[in-house]
Coordinates of C-alpha atoms in Angstrom, one line a residue:
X1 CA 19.8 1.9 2.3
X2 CA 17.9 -1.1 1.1
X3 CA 17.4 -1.8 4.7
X4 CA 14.7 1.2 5.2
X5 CA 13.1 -0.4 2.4
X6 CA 12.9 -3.5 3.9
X7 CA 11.7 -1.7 7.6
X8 CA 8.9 -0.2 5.6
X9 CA 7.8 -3.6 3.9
X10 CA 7.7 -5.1 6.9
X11 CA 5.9 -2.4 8.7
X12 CA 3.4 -2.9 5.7
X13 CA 3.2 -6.5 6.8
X14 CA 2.9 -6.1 10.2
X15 CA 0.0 -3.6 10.0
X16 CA -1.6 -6.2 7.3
X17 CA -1.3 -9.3 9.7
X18 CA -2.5 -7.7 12.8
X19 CA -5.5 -6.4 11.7
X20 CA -8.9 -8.4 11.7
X21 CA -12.2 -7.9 10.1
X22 CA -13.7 -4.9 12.4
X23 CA -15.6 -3.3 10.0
X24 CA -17.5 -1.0 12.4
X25 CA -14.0 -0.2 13.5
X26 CA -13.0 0.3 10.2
X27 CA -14.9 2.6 8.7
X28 CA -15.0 4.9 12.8
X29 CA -14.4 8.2 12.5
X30 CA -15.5 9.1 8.9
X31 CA -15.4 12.6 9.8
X32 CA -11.0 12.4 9.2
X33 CA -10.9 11.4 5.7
X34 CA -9.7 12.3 2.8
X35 CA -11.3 11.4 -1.3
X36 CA -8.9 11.1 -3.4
X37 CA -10.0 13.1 -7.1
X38 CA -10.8 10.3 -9.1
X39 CA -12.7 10.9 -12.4
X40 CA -12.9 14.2 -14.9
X41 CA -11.5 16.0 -12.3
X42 CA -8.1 14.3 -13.0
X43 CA -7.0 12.5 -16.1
X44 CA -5.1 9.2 -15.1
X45 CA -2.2 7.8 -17.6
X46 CA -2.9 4.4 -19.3
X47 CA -2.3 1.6 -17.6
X48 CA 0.6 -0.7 -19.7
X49 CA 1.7 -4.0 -17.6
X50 CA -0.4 -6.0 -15.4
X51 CA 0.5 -8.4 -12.4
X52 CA -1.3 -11.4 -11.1
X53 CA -0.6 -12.4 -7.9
X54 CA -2.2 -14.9 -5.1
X55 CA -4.6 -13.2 -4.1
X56 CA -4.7 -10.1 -6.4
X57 CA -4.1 -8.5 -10.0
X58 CA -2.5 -4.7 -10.3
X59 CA -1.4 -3.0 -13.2
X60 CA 1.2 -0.1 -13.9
X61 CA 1.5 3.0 -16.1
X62 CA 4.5 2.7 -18.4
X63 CA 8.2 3.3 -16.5
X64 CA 6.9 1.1 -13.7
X65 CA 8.5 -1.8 -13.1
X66 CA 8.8 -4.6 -10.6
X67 CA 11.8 -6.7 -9.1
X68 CA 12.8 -9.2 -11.1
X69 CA 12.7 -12.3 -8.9
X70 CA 9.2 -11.2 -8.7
X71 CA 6.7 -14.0 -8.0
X72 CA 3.6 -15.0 -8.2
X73 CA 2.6 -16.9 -5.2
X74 CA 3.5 -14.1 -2.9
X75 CA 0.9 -12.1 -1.6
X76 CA 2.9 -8.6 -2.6
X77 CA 4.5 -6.8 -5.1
X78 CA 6.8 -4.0 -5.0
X79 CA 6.1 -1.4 -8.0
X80 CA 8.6 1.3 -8.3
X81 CA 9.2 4.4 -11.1
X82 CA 12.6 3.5 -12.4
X83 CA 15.5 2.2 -12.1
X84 CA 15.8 -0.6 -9.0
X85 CA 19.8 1.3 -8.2
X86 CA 17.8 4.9 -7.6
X87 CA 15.4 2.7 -4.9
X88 CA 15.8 5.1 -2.3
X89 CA 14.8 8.2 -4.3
X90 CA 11.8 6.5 -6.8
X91 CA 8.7 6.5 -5.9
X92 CA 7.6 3.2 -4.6
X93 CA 4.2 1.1 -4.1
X94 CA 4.3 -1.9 -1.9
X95 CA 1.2 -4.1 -1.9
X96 CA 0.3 -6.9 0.6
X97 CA -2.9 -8.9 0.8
X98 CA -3.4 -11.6 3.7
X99 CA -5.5 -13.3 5.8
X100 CA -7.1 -11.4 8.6
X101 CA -5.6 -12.8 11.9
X102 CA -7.7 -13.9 14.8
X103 CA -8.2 -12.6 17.9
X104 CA -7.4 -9.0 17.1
X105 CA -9.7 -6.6 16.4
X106 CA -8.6 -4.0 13.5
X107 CA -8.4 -0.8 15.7
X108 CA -5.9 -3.5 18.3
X109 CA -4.1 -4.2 15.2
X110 CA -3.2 -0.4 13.9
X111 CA -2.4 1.1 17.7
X112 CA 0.4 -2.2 17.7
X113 CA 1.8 -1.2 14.8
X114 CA 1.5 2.8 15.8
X115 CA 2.9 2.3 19.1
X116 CA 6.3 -0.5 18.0
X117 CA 7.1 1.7 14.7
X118 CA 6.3 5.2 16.3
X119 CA 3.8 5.9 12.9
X120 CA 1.9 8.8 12.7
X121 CA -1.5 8.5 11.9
X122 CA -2.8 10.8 9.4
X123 CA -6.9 11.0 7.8
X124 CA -8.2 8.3 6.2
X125 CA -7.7 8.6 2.5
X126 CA -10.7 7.0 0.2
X127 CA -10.3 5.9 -3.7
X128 CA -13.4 5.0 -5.5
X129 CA -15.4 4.7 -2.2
X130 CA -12.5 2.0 -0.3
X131 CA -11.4 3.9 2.4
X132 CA -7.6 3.3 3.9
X133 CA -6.8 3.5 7.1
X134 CA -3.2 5.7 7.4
X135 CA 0.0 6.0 9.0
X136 CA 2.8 8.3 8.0
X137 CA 6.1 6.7 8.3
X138 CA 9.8 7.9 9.0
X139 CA 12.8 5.4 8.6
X140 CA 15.7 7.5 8.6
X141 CA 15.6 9.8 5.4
X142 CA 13.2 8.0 3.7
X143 CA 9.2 9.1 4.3
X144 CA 6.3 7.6 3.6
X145 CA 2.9 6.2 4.2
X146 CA 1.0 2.9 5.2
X147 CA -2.5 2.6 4.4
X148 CA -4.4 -0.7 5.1
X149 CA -8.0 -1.3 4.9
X150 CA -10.1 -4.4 5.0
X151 CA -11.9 -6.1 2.2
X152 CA -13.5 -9.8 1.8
X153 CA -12.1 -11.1 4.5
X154 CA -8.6 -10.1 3.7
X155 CA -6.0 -7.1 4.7
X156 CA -4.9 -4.6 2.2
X157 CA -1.7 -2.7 3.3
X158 CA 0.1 -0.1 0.7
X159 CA 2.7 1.3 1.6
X160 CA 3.9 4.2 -0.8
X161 CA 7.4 6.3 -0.7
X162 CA 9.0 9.5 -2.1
X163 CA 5.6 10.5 -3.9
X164 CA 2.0 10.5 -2.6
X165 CA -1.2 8.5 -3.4
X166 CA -3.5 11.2 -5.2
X167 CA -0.4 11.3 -7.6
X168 CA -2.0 10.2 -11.1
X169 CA 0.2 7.2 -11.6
X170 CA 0.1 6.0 -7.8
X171 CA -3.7 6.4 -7.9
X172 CA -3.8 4.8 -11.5
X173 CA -2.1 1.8 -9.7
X174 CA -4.8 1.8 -6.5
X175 CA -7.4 1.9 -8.8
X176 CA -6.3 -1.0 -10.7
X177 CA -6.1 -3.4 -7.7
X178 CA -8.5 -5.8 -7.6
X179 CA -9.0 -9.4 -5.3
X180 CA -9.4 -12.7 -6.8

């Protein structure tokens, strides 16, 4: 079971690394996207822990916790409502942030990744005006989505399971990310 957790990291990872910083393809095809309610429209819970990582600081809503080997010199973080044992059924955010990678172009990059992991790409969701690029992902019985955008040079990829990212705490956690 842990192992579809570990496909989907490394999905997220491999849609991170191959991407490259082509903002005009980034931000093609405006016309399929999606704004996640932010604001009065939707009251998000407080945030209670914060994480520093390499390259970026999130926080969580209380019941959110993290692995325990977690560390800081990594560039992502697994975030997860629960109890680590329950994995498989808890919803789940994955962060990654790295280094674009040469040579590719960003739209290259996500047709790789949509063509070797047979994703699904689904409308562009935006949060606070950063738009994600999106895949919807199958690993046996466990669904999600991958959404990677670009930002300062560097790839953002979150991958979310068994709840969605306009759900208040998910998108209380997006909102909190920020780059060093």
């Amino acid at each position: 079971m842990k192992k579809s957790i570990f496909s989907f990291a490394v999905l997220a990872v491999l849609i991170c690394m191959m991407a490259c910083g082509n903002k005009s393809a980034n931000n093609a095809g405006g016309a399929d996207s999606t704004e996640v309610a932010t604001g009065a429209e939707q009251t998000l819970p407080e945030l209670k822990t914060s994480y520093i990582q390499k390259d970026f600081t999130i926080s969580a809503p209380e019941g959110w916790n993290t692995t325990p080997n977690r560390d800081e010199e990594q560039e992502g973080i697994m975030l997860f409502k629960g109890e680590m044992e329950n994995i498989m059924s808890i919803p789940l955010v994955m962060v990654e942030v790295g280094q674009l990678e040469e040579g590719k172009s960003f739209e290259d990059g996500l047709k790789e990744v949509e063509a070797e992991a047979k994703a699904k790409p689904v409308p562009d969701v935006t949060i606070d005006g950063k738009t994600f690029k999106g895949f919807e992902m199958t690993e046996g019985d466990m669904k999600g989505i991958i959404m990677v955008r670009e930002e300062a040079g560097k790839t953002i990829s979150v991958t979310i399971t068994n709840t969605k990212a306009d759900d208040p705490e998910v998108l209380a956690i997006l909102k909190s990310l920020k780059l060093k």
